[in-house]
Amino acid sequence: MTRHFLRDDDISPAEQADILDLAVALKRDRFSTRPLEGPQTVAVIFDKSSTRTRVSFAVGIADLGGQPLIISTANSQLGGKETPSDTARVLERMVAAIVWRTYAQSGLEEMAAGTTVPVINSLSDDFHPCQLLADLLTIREHKGSLAGLTVTFVGDGGSNMAQSYALAGATAGMHVRIACPETFKPGASVVGDARAIAEKTGGSIAVVHELNDAVAGSDVVVTDTWVSMGKEEEKAERVATFGPFQVGAPAMALAKDDAIFLHCLPADRGFEVTPEVIDGPQSVIWDESENRLHAQKALMVWLLERAESSTSRR
């Protein structure tokens, strides 16, 4: 059965650990594994603009011996005359895998249901699972392990990053706190799924509406832009709502002394985070950015070479 990576809980705790172990090995020796030798082609589709996703997947596919085919939906039939399932049926005859950065999670689900090659969610409105693999790799590098750590995501609780932190953090056995305004909570079904996972891994999920309570004693503090793509017209309202959730030096001082700060970028300095934090000694954002490459390579290797021996999570 073909495995896909559309949500963070599409992999089990053991599978997540296996992928992260593989990412460590590939970071140590970038060209040690080349499952796309040939070269085979991977379709990388963009509905949304991108820097890190485009570069990390293009370079990663090349590192694995393959060739990236970058497709813009503005210049293709996908999203216009052709359905995701029909596009998938066309592409599977020619490519080894499909990576899609898009809006609706439902489109990814439809594409995956209609193809025999792995489909990877490189970002949707609901989840950002590839970023979470990179974040977990970064945390592991700086903290040594993941289980039992407290990670606090600050900002829009209903964002793709917050919801992915809930699922991926629970899968890793972490204690995840989401600090957000009452009107920007994560989806109830996502929180329910994350808590069900946490019961098995020893982690926990808490949604908190006061910044200081959330960051107190944290090992990791994370934030993201308050104004995601497609939300630009809401900027003034969002800035007013999220103002009390800015990550500055006072907030970081409440976290553990050796806490690290993450941000998936691009960042709006002076809004969700102050320059003294994001450019300060606790920030590991450049390691985090680089780790998109290594984590995504590991994911592709796992899906192409190891996933067939595993059972789909959902």
mmCIF file of C-alpha atoms in Angstrom:
data_model
loop_
_atom_site.group_PDB
_atom_site.id
_atom_site.type_symbol
_atom_site.label_atom_id
_atom_site.label_comp_id
_atom_site.label_asym_id
_atom_site.label_seq_id
_atom_site.Cartn_x
_atom_site.Cartn_y
_atom_site.Cartn_z
ATOM 1 C CA MET A 1 0.000 0.000 0.000
ATOM 2 C CA THR A 2 1.298 3.446 -0.950
ATOM 3 C CA ARG A 3 1.974 5.662 2.053
ATOM 4 C CA HIS A 4 1.456 9.421 1.983
ATOM 5 C CA PHE A 5 2.401 12.249 4.353
ATOM 6 C CA LEU A 6 -0.539 14.630 4.524
ATOM 7 C CA ARG A 7 -0.791 15.151 8.298
ATOM 8 C CA ASP A 8 1.710 14.818 11.115
ATOM 9 C CA ASP A 9 -0.186 11.802 12.501
ATOM 10 C CA ASP A 10 0.120 9.855 9.249
ATOM 11 C CA ILE A 11 3.208 8.332 10.886
ATOM 12 C CA SER A 12 3.497 6.502 14.203
ATOM 13 C CA PRO A 13 5.880 7.501 16.996
ATOM 14 C CA ALA A 14 8.311 4.780 15.912
ATOM 15 C CA GLU A 15 8.104 5.906 12.288
ATOM 16 C CA GLN A 16 8.649 9.545 13.253
ATOM 17 C CA ALA A 17 11.752 8.550 15.213
ATOM 18 C CA ASP A 18 12.979 6.457 12.273
ATOM 19 C CA ILE A 19 12.632 9.407 9.896
ATOM 20 C CA LEU A 20 14.454 11.732 12.306
ATOM 21 C CA ASP A 21 17.267 9.184 12.756
ATOM 22 C CA LEU A 22 17.562 9.004 8.982
ATOM 23 C CA ALA A 23 17.651 12.811 8.784
ATOM 24 C CA VAL A 24 20.581 12.866 11.216
ATOM 25 C CA ALA A 25 22.437 10.363 9.051
ATOM 26 C CA LEU A 26 21.713 12.272 5.849
ATOM 27 C CA LYS A 27 22.821 15.532 7.424
ATOM 28 C CA ARG A 28 26.104 13.850 8.307
ATOM 29 C CA ASP A 29 26.540 12.446 4.778
ATOM 30 C CA ARG A 30 24.284 14.216 2.270
ATOM 31 C CA PHE A 31 24.879 11.890 -0.665
ATOM 32 C CA SER A 32 24.937 8.515 1.087
ATOM 33 C CA THR A 33 21.468 7.465 -0.116
ATOM 34 C CA ARG A 34 20.215 8.025 -3.667
ATOM 35 C CA PRO A 35 16.864 6.293 -4.231
ATOM 36 C CA LEU A 36 16.034 8.649 -7.099
ATOM 37 C CA GLU A 37 19.114 7.736 -9.143
ATOM 38 C CA GLY A 38 18.335 7.614 -12.824
ATOM 39 C CA PRO A 39 17.412 10.395 -12.461
ATOM 40 C CA GLN A 40 13.808 9.869 -11.454
ATOM 41 C CA THR A 41 11.553 12.927 -11.327
ATOM 42 C CA VAL A 42 9.580 14.314 -8.394
ATOM 43 C CA ALA A 43 6.755 16.774 -9.154
ATOM 44 C CA VAL A 44 6.809 19.749 -6.777
ATOM 45 C CA ILE A 45 3.598 21.757 -7.160
ATOM 46 C CA PHE A 46 3.089 25.295 -5.838
ATOM 47 C CA ASP A 47 -0.200 27.097 -5.307
ATOM 48 C CA LYS A 48 1.529 29.435 -2.838
ATOM 49 C CA SER A 49 4.799 31.338 -3.116
ATOM 50 C CA SER A 50 7.791 29.815 -1.382
ATOM 51 C CA THR A 51 11.472 30.196 -0.558
ATOM 52 C CA ARG A 52 12.493 27.457 1.893
ATOM 53 C CA THR A 53 10.093 24.819 0.529
ATOM 54 C CA ARG A 54 11.125 25.386 -3.087
ATOM 55 C CA VAL A 55 14.856 25.410 -2.402
ATOM 56 C CA SER A 56 14.924 22.569 0.138
ATOM 57 C CA PHE A 57 12.871 20.185 -1.991
ATOM 58 C CA ALA A 58 14.706 21.042 -5.226
ATOM 59 C CA VAL A 59 18.112 20.581 -3.610
ATOM 60 C CA GLY A 60 16.999 17.525 -1.636
ATOM 61 C CA ILE A 61 15.620 15.727 -4.687
ATOM 62 C CA ALA A 62 18.883 16.422 -6.536
ATOM 63 C CA ASP A 63 20.903 15.168 -3.538
ATOM 64 C CA LEU A 64 18.925 11.900 -3.707
ATOM 65 C CA GLY A 65 19.866 11.469 -7.373
ATOM 66 C CA GLY A 66 16.614 12.780 -8.808
ATOM 67 C CA GLN A 67 15.297 15.699 -10.795
ATOM 68 C CA PRO A 68 12.737 18.183 -9.410
ATOM 69 C CA LEU A 69 9.927 19.236 -11.732
ATOM 70 C CA ILE A 70 8.646 22.553 -10.364
ATOM 71 C CA ILE A 71 5.015 23.175 -11.372
ATOM 72 C CA SER A 72 2.994 26.327 -10.738
ATOM 73 C CA THR A 73 -0.745 25.805 -10.736
ATOM 74 C CA ALA A 74 -1.000 29.201 -12.414
ATOM 75 C CA ASN A 75 0.596 27.543 -15.456
ATOM 76 C CA SER A 76 -1.049 24.105 -15.276
ATOM 77 C CA GLN A 77 -4.525 22.614 -15.469
ATOM 78 C CA LEU A 78 -4.602 21.685 -11.768
ATOM 79 C CA GLY A 79 -7.133 23.806 -9.956
ATOM 80 C CA GLY A 80 -8.721 24.883 -13.207
ATOM 81 C CA LYS A 81 -9.992 22.365 -15.716
ATOM 82 C CA GLU A 82 -8.504 19.322 -13.968
ATOM 83 C CA THR A 83 -9.232 17.769 -10.588
ATOM 84 C CA PRO A 84 -6.481 16.775 -8.137
ATOM 85 C CA SER A 85 -7.310 13.084 -8.661
ATOM 86 C CA ASP A 86 -7.044 13.355 -12.448
ATOM 87 C CA THR A 87 -3.766 15.258 -12.147
ATOM 88 C CA ALA A 88 -2.434 12.551 -9.848
ATOM 89 C CA ARG A 89 -3.367 9.806 -12.311
ATOM 90 C CA VAL A 90 -1.421 11.636 -15.025
ATOM 91 C CA LEU A 91 1.624 12.358 -12.890
ATOM 92 C CA GLU A 92 1.965 8.852 -11.424
ATOM 93 C CA ARG A 93 2.826 7.536 -14.911
ATOM 94 C CA MET A 94 5.846 9.848 -15.038
ATOM 95 C CA VAL A 95 7.091 10.750 -11.544
ATOM 96 C CA ALA A 96 8.255 8.935 -8.407
ATOM 97 C CA ALA A 97 6.438 11.201 -5.932
ATOM 98 C CA ILE A 98 4.281 14.332 -5.733
ATOM 99 C CA VAL A 99 4.896 17.271 -3.391
ATOM 100 C CA TRP A 100 2.145 19.897 -3.154
ATOM 101 C CA ARG A 101 2.080 23.275 -1.375
ATOM 102 C CA THR A 102 -1.539 24.323 -1.460
ATOM 103 C CA TYR A 103 -4.546 25.780 0.338
ATOM 104 C CA ALA A 104 -7.217 23.161 1.061
ATOM 105 C CA GLN A 105 -6.302 19.954 2.872
ATOM 106 C CA SER A 106 -9.161 18.294 0.974
ATOM 107 C CA GLY A 107 -7.276 18.701 -2.293
ATOM 108 C CA LEU A 108 -4.320 16.773 -0.903
ATOM 109 C CA GLU A 109 -6.619 14.054 0.399
ATOM 110 C CA GLU A 110 -8.235 13.748 -3.035
ATOM 111 C CA MET A 111 -4.865 13.614 -4.783
ATOM 112 C CA ALA A 112 -3.526 10.942 -2.444
ATOM 113 C CA ALA A 113 -6.653 8.826 -2.822
ATOM 114 C CA GLY A 114 -6.223 8.784 -6.572
ATOM 115 C CA THR A 115 -2.563 7.848 -7.037
ATOM 116 C CA THR A 116 -0.081 5.031 -6.539
ATOM 117 C CA VAL A 117 2.923 7.273 -5.769
ATOM 118 C CA PRO A 118 3.592 9.029 -2.444
ATOM 119 C CA VAL A 119 1.983 12.451 -1.970
ATOM 120 C CA ILE A 120 3.659 14.871 0.439
ATOM 121 C CA ASN A 121 1.945 17.882 2.005
ATOM 122 C CA SER A 122 4.547 20.644 1.871
ATOM 123 C CA LEU A 123 1.992 23.066 3.387
ATOM 124 C CA SER A 124 -1.773 23.426 3.529
ATOM 125 C CA ASP A 125 -4.091 25.775 5.392
ATOM 126 C CA ASP A 126 -4.522 23.111 8.101
ATOM 127 C CA PHE A 127 -1.094 21.501 8.539
ATOM 128 C CA HIS A 128 2.629 22.010 7.865
ATOM 129 C CA PRO A 129 4.042 18.543 8.604
ATOM 130 C CA CYS A 130 7.335 18.897 6.717
ATOM 131 C CA GLN A 131 8.187 21.975 8.775
ATOM 132 C CA LEU A 132 7.487 20.018 11.948
ATOM 133 C CA LEU A 133 9.928 17.291 10.985
ATOM 134 C CA ALA A 134 12.558 19.998 10.563
ATOM 135 C CA ASP A 135 11.590 21.590 13.881
ATOM 136 C CA LEU A 136 11.738 18.285 15.739
ATOM 137 C CA LEU A 137 15.137 17.556 14.197
ATOM 138 C CA THR A 138 16.359 20.971 15.356
ATOM 139 C CA ILE A 139 15.018 20.495 18.875
ATOM 140 C CA ARG A 140 16.594 17.056 19.081
ATOM 141 C CA GLU A 141 19.957 18.454 17.972
ATOM 142 C CA HIS A 142 19.904 21.111 20.695
ATOM 143 C CA LYS A 143 18.193 19.150 23.471
ATOM 144 C CA GLY A 144 19.339 15.583 22.839
ATOM 145 C CA SER A 145 15.877 14.034 22.868
ATOM 146 C CA LEU A 146 12.218 14.990 22.453
ATOM 147 C CA ALA A 147 10.056 12.983 24.855
ATOM 148 C CA GLY A 148 9.169 14.875 28.008
ATOM 149 C CA LEU A 149 10.161 18.326 26.726
ATOM 150 C CA THR A 150 7.716 21.219 27.018
ATOM 151 C CA VAL A 151 7.217 23.156 23.789
ATOM 152 C CA THR A 152 5.020 26.253 23.618
ATOM 153 C CA PHE A 153 3.620 27.556 20.359
ATOM 154 C CA VAL A 154 2.531 31.191 20.602
ATOM 155 C CA GLY A 155 0.143 32.900 18.182
ATOM 156 C CA ASP A 156 -2.703 31.732 15.961
ATOM 157 C CA GLY A 157 -3.892 28.480 17.504
ATOM 158 C CA GLY A 158 -5.841 27.586 14.387
ATOM 159 C CA SER A 159 -2.860 27.982 12.068
ATOM 160 C CA ASN A 160 -1.218 25.122 10.225
ATOM 161 C CA MET A 161 1.857 25.421 12.448
ATOM 162 C CA ALA A 162 -0.068 25.287 15.724
ATOM 163 C CA GLN A 163 -2.125 22.293 14.610
ATOM 164 C CA SER A 164 0.939 20.459 13.336
ATOM 165 C CA TYR A 165 2.736 21.139 16.622
ATOM 166 C CA ALA A 166 -0.165 19.547 18.481
ATOM 167 C CA LEU A 167 -0.045 16.363 16.398
ATOM 168 C CA ALA A 168 3.709 16.039 15.862
ATOM 169 C CA GLY A 169 4.572 17.037 19.415
ATOM 170 C CA ALA A 170 2.147 14.496 20.840
ATOM 171 C CA THR A 171 3.595 11.837 18.532
ATOM 172 C CA ALA A 172 7.051 12.638 19.916
ATOM 173 C CA GLY A 173 5.834 12.397 23.527
ATOM 174 C CA MET A 174 6.220 16.123 24.185
ATOM 175 C CA HIS A 175 4.117 18.412 26.363
ATOM 176 C CA VAL A 176 2.637 20.867 23.890
ATOM 177 C CA ARG A 177 1.150 24.178 24.971
ATOM 178 C CA ILE A 178 -0.642 26.383 22.471
ATOM 179 C CA ALA A 179 -0.880 30.007 23.622
ATOM 180 C CA CYS A 180 -3.518 31.829 21.608
ATOM 181 C CA PRO A 181 -6.472 34.226 21.858
ATOM 182 C CA GLU A 182 -9.794 32.619 22.699
ATOM 183 C CA THR A 183 -11.045 33.358 19.178
ATOM 184 C CA PHE A 184 -8.080 31.667 17.460
ATOM 185 C CA LYS A 185 -8.058 28.186 18.977
ATOM 186 C CA PRO A 186 -6.937 25.013 17.199
ATOM 187 C CA GLY A 187 -9.650 22.808 15.741
ATOM 188 C CA ALA A 188 -11.403 20.644 18.318
ATOM 189 C CA SER A 189 -10.919 17.522 16.230
ATOM 190 C CA VAL A 190 -7.185 18.184 15.916
ATOM 191 C CA VAL A 191 -6.846 18.681 19.672
ATOM 192 C CA GLY A 192 -8.826 15.494 20.226
ATOM 193 C CA ASP A 193 -6.606 13.526 17.867
ATOM 194 C CA ALA A 194 -3.476 14.932 19.498
ATOM 195 C CA ARG A 195 -4.667 14.091 23.000
ATOM 196 C CA ALA A 196 -5.475 10.539 21.940
ATOM 197 C CA ILE A 197 -1.909 10.174 20.678
ATOM 198 C CA ALA A 198 -0.470 11.814 23.805
ATOM 199 C CA GLU A 199 -2.231 9.283 26.027
ATOM 200 C CA LYS A 200 -0.117 6.585 24.376
ATOM 201 C CA THR A 201 3.186 8.468 24.205
ATOM 202 C CA GLY A 202 3.200 10.178 27.610
ATOM 203 C CA GLY A 203 2.825 13.657 26.139
ATOM 204 C CA SER A 204 0.095 16.219 26.711
ATOM 205 C CA ILE A 205 -1.772 19.034 24.957
ATOM 206 C CA ALA A 206 -2.883 22.275 26.610
ATOM 207 C CA VAL A 207 -4.558 25.296 25.022
ATOM 208 C CA VAL A 208 -3.796 28.415 27.078
ATOM 209 C CA HIS A 209 -5.044 31.968 26.606
ATOM 210 C CA GLU A 210 -2.412 33.808 28.638
ATOM 211 C CA LEU A 211 1.142 34.157 27.317
ATOM 212 C CA ASN A 212 3.082 34.135 30.589
ATOM 213 C CA ASP A 213 1.351 31.013 31.889
ATOM 214 C CA ALA A 214 2.097 29.220 28.626
ATOM 215 C CA VAL A 215 5.800 30.007 28.303
ATOM 216 C CA ALA A 216 6.694 29.507 31.980
ATOM 217 C CA GLY A 217 9.174 26.661 32.307
ATOM 218 C CA SER A 218 9.190 25.850 28.578
ATOM 219 C CA ASP A 219 12.129 24.122 26.927
ATOM 220 C CA VAL A 220 11.176 25.436 23.493
ATOM 221 C CA VAL A 221 9.260 28.552 22.464
ATOM 222 C CA VAL A 222 7.879 28.799 18.925
ATOM 223 C CA THR A 223 5.949 31.435 17.049
ATOM 224 C CA ASP A 224 4.902 32.201 13.485
ATOM 225 C CA THR A 225 3.627 35.151 11.513
ATOM 226 C CA TRP A 226 0.298 36.559 12.636
ATOM 227 C CA VAL A 227 -0.713 37.190 9.011
ATOM 228 C CA SER A 228 -0.491 34.053 6.889
ATOM 229 C CA MET A 229 -0.796 33.992 3.110
ATOM 230 C CA GLY A 230 -4.365 34.761 2.101
ATOM 231 C CA LYS A 231 -5.059 36.654 5.351
ATOM 232 C CA GLU A 232 -3.473 39.975 4.387
ATOM 233 C CA GLU A 233 -6.761 41.878 4.499
ATOM 234 C CA GLU A 234 -7.066 40.902 8.195
ATOM 235 C CA LYS A 235 -3.686 42.358 9.207
ATOM 236 C CA ALA A 236 -4.911 45.319 11.278
ATOM 237 C CA GLU A 237 -7.411 43.168 13.182
ATOM 238 C CA ARG A 238 -4.890 40.400 13.755
ATOM 239 C CA VAL A 239 -2.170 42.743 14.985
ATOM 240 C CA ALA A 240 -4.584 44.171 17.548
ATOM 241 C CA THR A 241 -5.755 40.720 18.658
ATOM 242 C CA PHE A 242 -2.346 39.068 18.850
ATOM 243 C CA GLY A 243 -0.481 42.012 20.407
ATOM 244 C CA PRO A 244 -0.502 40.445 23.906
ATOM 245 C CA PHE A 245 1.090 37.300 22.426
ATOM 246 C CA GLN A 246 4.295 38.858 21.112
ATOM 247 C CA VAL A 247 7.389 36.841 22.017
ATOM 248 C CA GLY A 248 9.839 39.298 23.529
ATOM 249 C CA ALA A 249 12.590 39.163 26.130
ATOM 250 C CA PRO A 250 10.139 39.206 29.078
ATOM 251 C CA ALA A 251 8.354 36.131 27.745
ATOM 252 C CA MET A 252 11.589 34.265 27.031
ATOM 253 C CA ALA A 253 12.804 35.083 30.544
ATOM 254 C CA LEU A 254 9.935 32.981 31.914
ATOM 255 C CA ALA A 255 11.055 29.942 29.924
ATOM 256 C CA LYS A 256 13.927 27.775 31.117
ATOM 257 C CA ASP A 257 17.369 29.376 31.072
ATOM 258 C CA ASP A 258 18.466 27.062 28.270
ATOM 259 C CA ALA A 259 15.240 27.364 26.261
ATOM 260 C CA ILE A 260 15.545 27.727 22.503
ATOM 261 C CA PHE A 261 13.452 29.832 20.139
ATOM 262 C CA LEU A 262 12.119 28.663 16.767
ATOM 263 C CA HIS A 263 10.305 30.417 13.908
ATOM 264 C CA CYS A 264 9.624 28.773 10.537
ATOM 265 C CA LEU A 265 10.072 32.098 8.651
ATOM 266 C CA PRO A 266 9.408 34.487 7.042
ATOM 267 C CA ALA A 267 9.247 36.630 10.174
ATOM 268 C CA ASP A 268 7.729 40.042 10.861
ATOM 269 C CA ARG A 269 10.181 41.426 13.389
ATOM 270 C CA GLY A 270 8.445 43.742 15.807
ATOM 271 C CA PHE A 271 5.132 41.918 15.471
ATOM 272 C CA GLU A 272 5.025 38.243 16.547
ATOM 273 C CA VAL A 273 8.620 38.398 17.822
ATOM 274 C CA THR A 274 11.047 41.124 18.798
ATOM 275 C CA PRO A 275 14.430 41.440 17.073
ATOM 276 C CA GLU A 276 16.270 40.815 20.345
ATOM 277 C CA VAL A 277 14.701 37.334 20.551
ATOM 278 C CA ILE A 278 14.770 36.138 16.957
ATOM 279 C CA ASP A 279 18.297 37.484 16.431
ATOM 280 C CA GLY A 280 19.449 36.651 19.949
ATOM 281 C CA PRO A 281 21.492 33.787 21.440
ATOM 282 C CA GLN A 282 18.510 31.511 22.140
ATOM 283 C CA SER A 283 17.322 31.594 18.529
ATOM 284 C CA VAL A 284 18.095 28.542 16.388
ATOM 285 C CA ILE A 285 16.137 29.624 13.322
ATOM 286 C CA TRP A 286 18.993 29.144 10.858
ATOM 287 C CA ASP A 287 19.549 25.548 11.991
ATOM 288 C CA GLU A 288 15.783 25.104 11.706
ATOM 289 C CA SER A 289 15.754 26.496 8.167
ATOM 290 C CA GLU A 290 18.610 24.250 7.011
ATOM 291 C CA ASN A 291 16.960 21.223 8.573
ATOM 292 C CA ARG A 292 14.066 21.461 6.112
ATOM 293 C CA LEU A 293 16.522 19.974 3.612
ATOM 294 C CA HIS A 294 17.642 17.043 5.758
ATOM 295 C CA ALA A 295 14.225 16.206 7.224
ATOM 296 C CA GLN A 296 12.489 16.252 3.843
ATOM 297 C CA LYS A 297 15.185 14.097 2.270
ATOM 298 C CA ALA A 298 14.705 11.603 5.077
ATOM 299 C CA LEU A 299 10.954 11.657 4.563
ATOM 300 C CA MET A 300 11.308 10.993 0.837
ATOM 301 C CA VAL A 301 13.750 8.140 1.419
ATOM 302 C CA TRP A 302 11.420 6.648 4.012
ATOM 303 C CA LEU A 303 8.359 6.882 1.769
ATOM 304 C CA LEU A 304 10.200 5.458 -1.253
ATOM 305 C CA GLU A 305 12.177 2.695 0.453
ATOM 306 C CA ARG A 306 10.801 1.841 3.895
ATOM 307 C CA ALA A 307 7.129 2.771 4.142
ATOM 308 C CA GLU A 308 5.779 -0.245 2.253
ATOM 309 C CA SER A 309 6.630 -2.440 5.239
ATOM 310 C CA SER A 310 4.539 -0.200 7.521
ATOM 311 C CA THR A 311 0.782 0.062 7.847
ATOM 312 C CA SER A 312 -1.013 3.311 7.076
ATOM 313 C CA ARG A 313 -2.007 5.237 10.202
ATOM 314 C CA ARG A 314 -5.364 6.441 8.900
#
